[in-house]
Short mmCIF file of C-alpha atoms in Angstrom, two decimals:
data_model
loop_
_atom_site.label_atom_id
_atom_site.label_comp_id
_atom_site.label_asym_id
_atom_site.label_seq_id
_atom_site.Cartn_x
_atom_site.Cartn_y
_atom_site.Cartn_z
CA MET A 12 122.57 82.92 68.18
CA GLU A 13 118.51 82.54 68.90
CA SER A 14 117.33 83.01 72.86
CA THR A 15 115.94 79.16 74.51
CA PHE A 16 113.76 81.66 76.64
CA SER A 17 112.88 84.39 73.49
CA SER A 18 113.20 85.31 69.78
CA PRO A 19 115.91 86.76 67.99
CA ALA A 20 116.10 90.50 67.77
CA GLU A 21 116.73 90.07 64.23
CA ALA A 22 113.22 89.02 64.32
CA ALA A 23 111.25 92.44 65.06
CA LEU A 24 113.44 94.95 63.26
CA GLN A 25 113.01 92.47 59.93
CA ARG A 26 109.56 92.21 60.67
CA GLU A 27 106.57 94.45 58.65
CA ALA A 28 103.17 94.53 59.71
CA GLY A 29 100.49 94.24 55.81
CA SER A 30 103.47 92.96 53.63
CA ALA A 31 102.46 93.92 49.91
CA GLY A 32 101.51 90.77 48.68
CA LEU A 33 98.61 91.09 51.34
CA ARG A 34 96.59 94.00 50.15
CA THR A 35 93.53 94.76 48.37
CA PRO A 36 93.64 96.79 45.09
CA LEU A 37 92.24 100.22 45.27
CA GLY A 38 89.27 99.77 43.20
CA ASP A 39 87.75 97.49 45.64
CA LEU A 40 88.15 98.70 48.65
CA ASP A 41 85.50 100.52 48.91
CA ARG A 42 83.72 96.70 48.81
CA VAL A 43 85.75 95.23 51.35
CA TYR A 44 85.86 97.66 54.41
CA GLU A 45 82.92 98.75 53.55
CA LEU A 46 83.34 102.24 53.27
CA GLU A 47 80.11 103.90 52.89
CA ARG A 48 78.35 102.23 55.37
CA VAL A 49 81.44 103.45 57.80
CA VAL A 50 80.96 106.96 56.49
CA GLY A 51 77.30 106.89 57.46
CA PHE A 52 78.27 106.04 60.60
CA VAL A 53 80.00 108.44 61.31
CA ARG A 54 78.03 111.60 59.85
CA ASP A 55 75.33 110.48 61.86
CA LEU A 56 77.20 110.36 65.01
CA GLY A 57 78.44 113.37 63.84
CA CYS A 58 82.01 112.63 65.63
CA GLN A 59 85.14 114.98 64.30
CA ARG A 60 87.80 111.78 65.90
CA VAL A 61 87.62 108.36 64.72
CA ALA A 62 89.78 105.18 65.62
CA LEU A 63 90.43 102.41 63.76
CA GLN A 64 91.36 99.35 64.93
CA PHE A 65 92.72 96.46 62.21
CA PRO A 66 94.22 93.55 62.89
CA ASP A 67 97.84 92.81 61.85
CA GLN A 68 97.16 91.16 58.37
CA LEU A 69 94.70 93.97 57.00
CA LEU A 70 97.24 96.89 58.45
CA GLY A 71 98.88 97.00 55.04
CA ASP A 72 95.38 98.35 53.21
CA ALA A 73 94.67 101.05 56.69
CA GLY A 74 97.11 104.09 55.24
CA ALA A 75 94.52 104.40 52.15
CA VAL A 76 91.24 103.28 53.96
CA ALA A 77 91.83 106.46 56.55
CA ALA A 78 92.76 108.84 53.93
CA ARG A 79 90.07 107.56 51.65
CA LEU A 80 87.30 108.45 54.87
CA GLU A 81 89.03 111.34 55.74
CA GLU A 82 88.42 113.02 52.34
CA ALA A 83 84.93 111.09 52.43
CA THR A 84 83.87 112.61 55.58
CA GLY A 85 86.06 115.41 57.13
CA SER A 86 86.96 114.03 60.75
CA LYS A 87 91.16 112.80 61.84
CA MET A 88 91.16 109.24 61.27
CA PHE A 89 93.94 106.94 63.59
CA ILE A 90 95.00 104.35 63.07
CA LEU A 91 95.25 101.42 66.11
CA GLY A 92 97.30 99.00 64.87
CA ASP A 93 99.08 98.07 68.76
CA THR A 94 96.52 96.18 70.89
CA ALA A 95 97.80 95.05 73.86
CA TYR A 96 96.14 91.85 73.79
CA GLY A 97 94.23 90.35 71.27
CA SER A 98 93.10 92.47 68.19
CA CYS A 99 89.51 90.81 68.14
CA CYS A 100 88.43 93.16 70.87
CA VAL A 101 87.85 96.82 70.64
CA ASP A 102 90.90 98.90 72.35
CA VAL A 103 88.64 100.92 74.03
CA LEU A 104 92.25 102.09 75.81
CA GLY A 105 93.68 103.08 72.07
CA ALA A 106 90.30 105.20 71.31
CA GLU A 107 90.32 107.30 74.04
CA GLN A 108 93.94 107.87 74.24
CA ALA A 109 93.38 109.17 70.70
CA GLY A 110 90.65 111.38 72.40
CA ALA A 111 88.74 108.80 69.91
CA GLN A 112 84.90 109.74 69.94
CA ALA A 113 83.40 106.17 68.51
CA LEU A 114 85.87 103.38 66.40
CA VAL A 115 85.29 101.42 63.53
CA HIS A 116 86.00 97.36 64.25
CA PHE A 117 87.87 95.81 61.17
CA GLY A 118 88.14 92.14 60.82
CA PRO A 119 87.07 89.19 63.00
CA ALA A 120 85.83 90.53 66.28
CA CYS A 121 84.65 88.58 69.89
CA LEU A 122 82.25 91.18 69.54
CA SER A 123 82.45 91.08 73.40
CA PRO A 124 80.84 94.19 74.95
CA PRO A 125 83.17 97.14 75.92
CA ALA A 126 84.25 98.32 79.30
CA ARG A 127 82.79 102.03 78.22
CA PRO A 128 80.70 103.34 76.34
CA LEU A 129 82.40 103.96 73.12
CA PRO A 130 79.79 103.89 69.61
CA VAL A 131 81.52 101.29 67.62
CA ALA A 132 80.63 99.91 64.55
CA PHE A 133 82.09 96.36 63.28
CA VAL A 134 82.95 95.74 59.31
CA LEU A 135 83.66 91.85 59.44
CA GLY A 136 84.89 91.69 56.13
CA GLN A 137 82.51 89.43 53.34
CA ARG A 138 83.93 86.21 52.07
CA SER A 139 82.91 84.29 49.11
CA VAL A 140 80.51 81.72 49.27
CA ALA A 141 79.74 79.30 46.78
CA LEU A 142 75.59 78.88 47.45
CA GLU A 143 75.61 75.70 45.80
CA LEU A 144 78.57 73.47 46.75
CA CYS A 145 77.24 74.19 50.48
CA ALA A 146 74.02 73.00 49.60
CA LYS A 147 74.19 70.26 48.54
CA ALA A 148 77.12 69.54 51.10
CA PHE A 149 74.30 70.42 54.14
CA GLU A 150 71.83 68.35 52.27
CA ALA A 151 74.67 65.35 52.36
CA GLN A 152 75.34 66.51 55.98
CA ASN A 153 71.50 66.39 56.88
CA PRO A 154 69.59 63.56 55.12
CA ASP A 155 66.68 63.95 57.79
CA PRO A 156 64.29 67.50 56.75
CA THR A 157 62.67 67.70 60.07
CA ALA A 158 65.87 67.73 62.44
CA PRO A 159 65.84 70.78 63.69
CA VAL A 160 69.50 72.23 62.81
CA VAL A 161 71.70 75.76 62.93
CA LEU A 162 72.90 77.95 60.25
CA LEU A 163 76.65 79.68 61.52
CA SER A 164 79.40 80.22 59.76
CA GLU A 165 82.92 82.73 60.77
CA PRO A 166 82.26 86.78 61.03
CA ALA A 167 83.05 87.11 57.47
CA CYS A 168 80.44 85.05 55.79
CA ALA A 169 77.49 85.73 57.62
CA HIS A 170 76.63 88.11 55.52
CA ALA A 171 75.69 84.30 52.78
CA LEU A 172 73.39 82.46 55.31
CA GLU A 173 70.09 84.04 54.66
CA ALA A 174 70.81 83.31 50.94
CA LEU A 175 72.22 79.56 52.05
CA ALA A 176 68.37 79.20 54.13
CA THR A 177 66.23 81.04 50.98
CA LEU A 178 68.07 77.24 48.81
CA LEU A 179 67.34 75.60 52.17
CA ARG A 180 64.06 75.77 53.10
CA PRO A 181 61.43 74.30 50.54
CA ARG A 182 62.68 71.10 51.68
CA TYR A 183 63.82 71.84 55.60
CA LEU A 184 61.04 72.16 57.43
CA ASP A 185 63.18 73.30 60.77
CA LEU A 186 65.67 75.47 60.40
CA LEU A 187 67.04 78.34 62.38
CA VAL A 188 69.69 80.75 61.05
CA SER A 189 72.06 82.66 63.48
CA SER A 190 73.59 85.81 63.20
CA PRO A 191 76.54 88.17 65.00
CA ALA A 192 76.07 89.71 67.51
CA LEU A 193 76.16 93.30 66.38
CA PRO A 194 75.45 96.22 69.07
CA LEU A 195 72.66 97.53 68.89
CA PRO A 196 71.89 101.31 68.01
CA ALA A 197 71.42 104.39 70.83
CA GLY A 198 67.97 104.44 72.03
CA SER A 199 66.79 101.84 69.21
CA LEU A 200 64.30 100.35 70.29
CA ASN A 201 62.80 96.81 69.63
CA PRO A 202 59.72 95.63 69.97
CA LYS A 203 60.11 91.54 69.41
CA PRO A 204 61.56 89.64 72.17
CA GLU A 205 65.37 89.81 72.07
CA PRO A 206 66.32 86.85 70.59
CA LEU A 207 68.80 83.94 72.29
CA GLU A 208 72.51 85.59 72.79
CA ARG A 209 75.26 83.33 73.39
CA PHE A 210 78.65 82.46 70.67
CA GLY A 211 78.80 85.75 70.21
CA ARG A 212 75.37 85.36 68.01
CA ARG A 213 71.55 86.03 68.25
CA PHE A 214 69.07 82.81 67.37
CA PRO A 215 66.26 83.32 66.95
CA LEU A 216 64.51 80.92 68.50
CA ALA A 217 60.87 79.92 68.95
CA PRO A 218 58.93 80.46 72.03
CA GLY A 219 59.52 76.89 74.11
CA ARG A 220 62.18 75.76 71.97
CA CYS A 221 65.74 75.39 73.26
CA LEU A 222 69.00 75.80 71.28
CA GLU A 223 70.01 72.10 72.87
CA GLU A 224 67.26 70.38 70.78
CA TYR A 225 69.21 72.00 67.13
CA GLY A 226 72.05 70.32 65.07
CA ALA A 227 75.01 72.60 63.80
CA PHE A 228 76.24 73.63 60.29
CA TYR A 229 79.46 76.00 60.12
CA VAL A 230 79.62 77.68 57.39
CA GLY A 231 83.72 78.28 57.28
CA GLY A 232 87.70 77.24 58.21
CA SER A 233 89.04 75.56 54.91
CA GLU A 234 90.55 71.80 54.09
CA ALA A 235 94.01 72.34 55.59
CA ILE A 236 92.98 73.91 59.29
CA SER A 237 93.24 69.97 60.06
CA ASP A 238 93.60 71.46 63.96
CA PRO A 239 90.55 72.71 65.69
CA ASP A 240 92.94 75.36 68.33
CA ILE A 241 94.02 77.39 64.35
CA ASP A 242 90.47 79.00 64.95
CA PRO A 243 88.89 79.74 68.56
CA ASP A 244 85.32 80.65 67.14
CA LEU A 245 85.22 76.98 65.73
CA SER A 246 86.18 76.11 68.66
CA ARG A 247 84.22 77.67 71.43
CA LEU A 248 81.18 76.28 68.81
CA LEU A 249 81.83 72.30 70.22
CA LEU A 250 82.84 73.76 73.28
CA GLY A 251 80.26 74.63 73.91
CA TRP A 252 77.33 73.08 71.77
CA ALA A 253 75.42 69.94 73.16
CA PRO A 254 76.93 67.19 72.63
CA GLY A 255 74.72 64.17 71.36
CA ARG A 256 73.93 66.20 68.46
CA PRO A 257 75.11 67.06 65.02
CA PHE A 258 77.52 69.35 64.27
CA SER A 259 79.39 70.09 60.67
CA SER A 260 81.96 72.19 59.06
CA CYS A 261 81.50 73.55 55.10
CA CYS A 262 84.62 75.83 53.17
CA PRO A 263 82.77 78.47 51.72
CA GLU A 264 84.95 78.14 48.36
CA THR A 265 84.30 74.34 47.83
CA GLY A 266 81.40 72.69 49.80
CA TRP A 267 84.68 70.21 51.40
CA THR A 268 82.28 69.06 54.74
CA GLN A 269 83.66 67.23 58.68
CA ASP A 270 82.42 65.93 60.86
CA GLU A 271 82.98 68.03 63.53
CA GLY A 272 82.08 65.56 67.04
CA VAL A 273 85.65 63.84 67.02
CA ARG A 274 87.61 66.65 67.49
CA ALA A 275 84.63 68.43 69.06
CA GLY A 276 85.43 65.06 71.95
CA ARG A 277 89.31 65.47 71.36
CA LEU A 278 88.87 69.64 73.05
CA ARG A 279 86.17 68.56 75.41
CA ALA A 280 88.99 65.53 76.81
CA ARG A 281 91.67 68.05 76.72
CA ARG A 282 90.09 70.28 78.98
CA ARG A 283 88.95 68.16 81.34
CA TYR A 284 92.38 67.26 82.07
CA LEU A 285 92.98 71.41 82.67
CA VAL A 286 90.29 70.82 85.38
CA GLU A 287 92.06 68.30 87.54
CA ARG A 288 95.16 70.12 86.70
CA ALA A 289 94.10 73.15 88.81
CA ARG A 290 92.25 70.83 91.08
CA ASP A 291 96.06 69.34 91.99
CA ALA A 292 97.69 73.05 91.91
CA ARG A 293 98.20 74.74 95.19
CA VAL A 294 99.61 78.13 92.72
CA VAL A 295 96.86 79.56 91.01
CA GLY A 296 98.34 82.58 88.38
CA LEU A 297 95.70 85.03 87.02
CA LEU A 298 96.42 86.27 83.56
CA ALA A 299 94.91 89.99 83.48
CA GLY A 300 94.41 89.01 79.63
CA THR A 301 92.40 91.93 78.69
CA LEU A 302 91.39 95.75 80.02
CA GLY A 303 88.62 96.76 77.11
CA VAL A 304 86.10 94.47 78.30
CA ALA A 305 83.08 95.11 80.31
CA ARG A 306 83.03 92.86 83.87
CA HIS A 307 85.93 92.30 83.63
CA ARG A 308 86.90 93.10 87.29
CA GLU A 309 84.22 91.72 88.45
CA ALA A 310 85.17 88.52 87.22
CA LEU A 311 89.16 88.71 88.86
CA ALA A 312 88.28 88.95 92.20
CA HIS A 313 85.32 86.38 91.23
CA LEU A 314 88.89 84.15 90.85
CA ARG A 315 89.79 85.18 93.68
CA ASN A 316 87.03 84.53 95.47
CA LEU A 317 87.64 81.01 94.01
CA THR A 318 91.27 80.62 94.85
CA GLN A 319 90.62 81.37 98.41
CA ALA A 320 87.20 78.83 99.15
CA ALA A 321 89.78 76.07 97.44
CA GLY A 322 92.29 76.85 99.49
CA LYS A 323 94.73 77.94 96.13
CA ARG A 324 97.09 80.59 96.56
CA SER A 325 96.78 83.52 93.56
CA TYR A 326 98.33 86.35 92.29
CA VAL A 327 96.99 88.51 89.72
CA LEU A 328 99.77 88.68 86.77
CA ALA A 329 99.32 91.92 84.38
CA LEU A 330 101.51 90.82 81.04
CA GLY A 331 100.48 91.54 77.82
CA ARG A 332 99.89 88.57 75.38
CA PRO A 333 101.24 85.75 77.35
CA THR A 334 103.73 84.16 75.98
CA PRO A 335 106.44 80.88 77.38
CA ALA A 336 109.57 83.62 77.87
CA LYS A 337 107.07 85.78 80.32
CA LEU A 338 105.43 82.96 81.94
CA ALA A 339 108.74 80.99 82.48
CA ASN A 340 109.99 83.81 85.45
CA PHE A 341 107.10 82.35 86.87
CA PRO A 342 108.18 78.91 88.14
CA GLU A 343 106.33 79.14 91.56
CA VAL A 344 103.23 79.08 89.29
CA ASP A 345 101.51 75.06 88.39
CA VAL A 346 98.79 76.36 86.24
CA PHE A 347 98.01 79.55 84.35
CA VAL A 348 93.90 81.53 84.45
CA LEU A 349 93.73 83.47 81.34
CA LEU A 350 91.08 86.38 81.90
CA ALA A 351 90.08 86.87 78.14
CA CYS A 352 87.66 87.13 75.72
CA PRO A 353 86.51 83.97 74.54
CA LEU A 354 87.99 84.20 71.31
CA GLY A 355 90.96 85.30 73.53
CA THR A 356 91.12 82.74 75.93
CA LEU A 357 90.66 79.68 73.01
CA ALA A 358 93.41 81.52 70.63
CA PRO A 359 96.13 78.91 69.41
CA GLN A 360 98.16 77.87 71.46
CA PRO A 361 101.66 75.89 70.52
CA SER A 362 101.69 72.59 71.67
CA GLY A 363 103.94 72.02 74.61
CA SER A 364 106.01 75.39 74.67
CA PHE A 365 104.07 76.39 77.95
CA PHE A 366 106.11 75.62 81.19
CA ARG A 367 102.84 75.45 82.86
CA PRO A 368 99.23 74.98 81.39
CA VAL A 369 97.26 78.25 80.34
CA LEU A 370 93.13 77.35 81.35
CA ALA A 371 90.14 79.43 81.14
CA PRO A 372 88.36 80.07 83.46
CA SER A 373 84.99 78.38 83.43
CA GLU A 374 88.08 75.46 83.62
CA LEU A 375 88.92 77.23 87.50
CA GLU A 376 85.36 76.92 87.39
CA ALA A 377 84.76 73.59 87.65
CA ALA A 378 88.25 72.91 89.52
CA CYS A 379 87.40 74.87 92.56
CA ASN A 380 83.16 75.04 93.00
CA PRO A 381 81.77 71.93 93.65
CA ALA A 382 78.55 72.27 92.98
CA TRP A 383 79.80 72.78 89.73
CA PRO A 384 77.99 71.74 87.15
CA PRO A 385 74.52 72.22 87.56
CA PRO A 386 71.40 69.72 86.05
CA GLY A 387 71.20 71.26 81.88
CA LEU A 388 74.01 73.50 81.36
CA ALA A 389 76.38 73.25 78.75
CA PRO A 390 80.48 71.47 79.19
CA HIS A 391 82.48 74.57 78.72
CA LEU A 392 81.60 78.30 79.20
CA THR A 393 83.48 80.54 77.00
CA HIS A 394 82.87 83.72 77.51
CA TYR A 395 83.67 84.59 81.69
CA ALA A 396 80.27 86.60 81.75
CA ASP A 397 78.23 83.55 81.89
CA LEU A 398 79.44 82.90 85.47
CA LEU A 399 78.90 86.03 87.14
CA PRO A 400 75.79 86.69 89.31
CA GLY A 401 73.37 87.85 86.82
CA SER A 402 74.29 85.52 84.48
CA PRO A 403 71.89 82.03 84.41
CA PHE A 404 75.49 80.68 83.94
CA HIS A 405 75.87 81.04 87.27
CA VAL A 406 76.27 78.93 90.01
CA PRO A 407 77.78 80.40 93.79
CA LEU A 408 79.45 78.96 96.16
CA PRO A 409 78.23 76.76 99.00
CA PRO A 410 78.04 78.22 102.21
CA PRO A 411 81.50 77.08 104.36
CA ASP A 412 79.44 74.11 106.39
CA SER A 413 78.02 72.45 103.49
CA GLU A 414 79.25 68.75 102.54
CA LEU A 415 80.53 69.11 99.27
CA TRP A 416 83.52 70.78 101.20
CA ASP A 417 83.41 67.43 101.94
CA ALA A 418 83.36 64.97 99.57
CA PRO A 419 85.91 62.56 98.66
CA ASP A 420 88.60 64.04 96.23
CA VAL A 421 91.23 61.60 93.75
CA SER A 422 93.23 63.36 91.75
CA LEU A 423 93.33 61.12 87.87
CA ILE A 424 96.37 62.51 87.24
CA THR A 425 98.47 61.78 90.70
CA GLY A 426 96.16 59.44 91.99
CA ASP A 427 96.58 60.68 95.55
CA LEU A 428 93.30 61.65 98.00
CA ARG A 429 92.92 65.74 98.07
CA PRO A 430 92.22 66.88 100.77
CA PRO A 431 89.53 68.68 101.30
CA PRO A 432 90.01 72.87 101.31
CA ALA A 433 89.52 74.84 105.09
CA TRP A 434 87.88 77.38 104.23
CA LYS A 435 87.16 79.79 106.08
CA PRO A 436 84.56 83.46 105.86
CA SER A 437 87.11 86.41 104.55
CA ASP A 438 85.99 88.15 107.84
CA ASP A 439 86.96 84.98 110.10
CA PRO A 440 90.94 86.54 111.97
CA GLY A 441 92.01 82.79 112.03
CA CYS A 442 92.54 83.81 108.26
CA SER A 443 95.41 85.10 108.26
CA ALA A 444 98.12 85.44 105.58
CA LEU A 445 100.95 85.70 108.39
CA THR A 446 101.81 83.09 110.70
CA PRO A 447 104.03 83.15 114.15
CA LYS A 448 107.65 80.80 114.88
CA PRO A 449 108.56 79.44 117.67
CA LEU A 450 110.32 82.94 118.49
CA LEU A 451 107.67 84.63 118.54
CA GLU A 452 108.54 85.91 115.07
CA LEU A 453 106.33 87.14 111.88
CA ALA A 454 106.57 85.70 108.70
CA GLU A 455 104.53 85.38 105.46
CA SER A 456 102.87 81.69 104.75
CA SER A 457 103.50 82.08 100.69
CA PRO A 458 103.81 78.93 98.78
CA ALA A 459 105.73 81.58 96.18
CA ALA A 460 107.95 82.89 98.76
CA SER A 461 108.82 78.73 100.22
CA PHE A 462 109.19 78.03 96.48
CA LEU A 463 112.55 80.67 96.34
CA SER A 464 114.03 79.74 100.13
CA SER A 465 114.43 76.59 98.17
CA ARG A 466 115.89 77.77 95.21
CA SER A 467 119.85 77.58 94.74
CA TRP A 468 119.75 80.99 93.39
CA LYS A 469 117.93 83.52 94.17
CA GLY A 470 118.30 86.27 91.82
CA LEU A 471 119.72 89.79 93.49
CA GLN A 472 120.50 90.02 97.40
CA PRO A 473 118.74 92.99 99.11
CA CYS A 474 121.77 92.71 101.93
CA LEU A 475 118.80 94.84 103.62
CA GLY A 476 120.75 97.17 107.27
CA GLN A 477 123.66 97.33 105.08
CA THR A 478 123.42 100.05 102.51
CA PRO A 479 124.15 103.47 103.60
CA VAL A 480 120.31 106.10 103.69
CA THR A 481 120.86 108.46 101.29
CA GLY A 482 119.17 111.39 99.92
CA ALA A 483 117.64 110.82 96.61
CA VAL A 484 118.87 112.82 93.45
CA SER A 485 117.38 113.54 90.59
CA GLY A 486 117.76 110.45 87.17
CA ARG A 487 118.18 110.84 83.80
CA ARG A 488 114.78 112.42 81.54
CA GLY A 489 113.68 111.74 78.47
CA ILE A 490 113.80 108.17 76.60
CA ALA A 491 116.55 105.71 75.96
CA ILE A 492 117.45 106.44 72.68
CA ALA A 493 118.27 110.30 73.63
CA TYR A 494 119.07 111.35 76.75
CA GLU A 495 118.35 115.20 77.68
CA ASP A 496 121.82 116.02 79.02
CA GLU A 497 124.05 113.40 75.53
CA GLY A 498 123.73 116.91 73.52
CA ASN A 499 123.20 115.99 70.01
CA SER A 500 125.47 113.67 69.58
#
């Protein structure tokens, strides 16, 4: 019988990774996985141990790809197919456990910088694009040839953007082509000025131009997708693009186009609702959704400082990929904040399945920082690195005596007046987690402890002082399927 809070155990035993119907024909492996380029990458580095990271939908080809690469390079290949978090991030921890000197990432990628220096090659794939149909769709969506427009695409269609721009440039005068922000080779020198890098893409803007002036034409997706939450890459573009600028999408195979203005408005309205939920929350759960992306420790400390400044209590939870069953174990938490890469933060979530809402770091910033946002910023920042010091979008917290902390604030959900946060510096002796009781006893002032004390069922009773003290003894050794003292039975 299927449990209310978890999937049946038989589903895990019957699930197959990499169905035979999804496997690529052997004759197409070199083209689909760009094996010639991967072989050159391995040979240039002289690596003897290389990690190959595949998403779940490509695991069926992993064995054949690894065998061909081993034969062509003479290096040992290790397949990484079980990431602790999202498969779009580089699994640096898995590569280190295999002792790999380099990593090749196959499939969609967020292109976030890894937490540790490791040579990485990305194989994004090459989806077929009907250039003539996409060009006609572009002309239908952009009748003004002088309007500035940026060509965007999903990672698998990036190879066709320059060819599409070649068809359009004789008529359109202000056309900008984006490219994936792939890591540059170590030690490479680029005499040209670095292009603007946002949304995991590079934009070669002319001097004096800004991205907020451009509309967008996105090549990717399909006609069957009606909800932008299904595609986190498109979601972060819709959320972060300048409001009021046109944004349309095009199916690369059929040329079917859609104006994304309405869906972008729904996404922003949903995110504004989550900001209000964060402002009403007293207890915030910070979910560690990545350990392989750079500056994740600094971002976690920043979010804890935000919640403390806003008078909220925060708890750090390391649960791997968040699921409704995992988060339901913490009913005292009002909202959760997922600290992950941009695609992991905006990954599709089953509607209504989570007991509490799951937010992005920028929404917690908007809820807890009264100085947010400054003029000229996009409505939604998708990467937590944009919130940290050193980023052009960083907004420091106002000082404790600032009038911004005393501004009246009314909840748009409950209609109640929110009290101003009593923020005190961390070195203030009055900022203590312990409060005296009338009987001169000390008790921890914690919303989680208060919630636990109000529950009728509190789990196992500790029975402090009632259990006799005994010496420590050695327990069983081995794994659950075969302990050392069980023999061969």
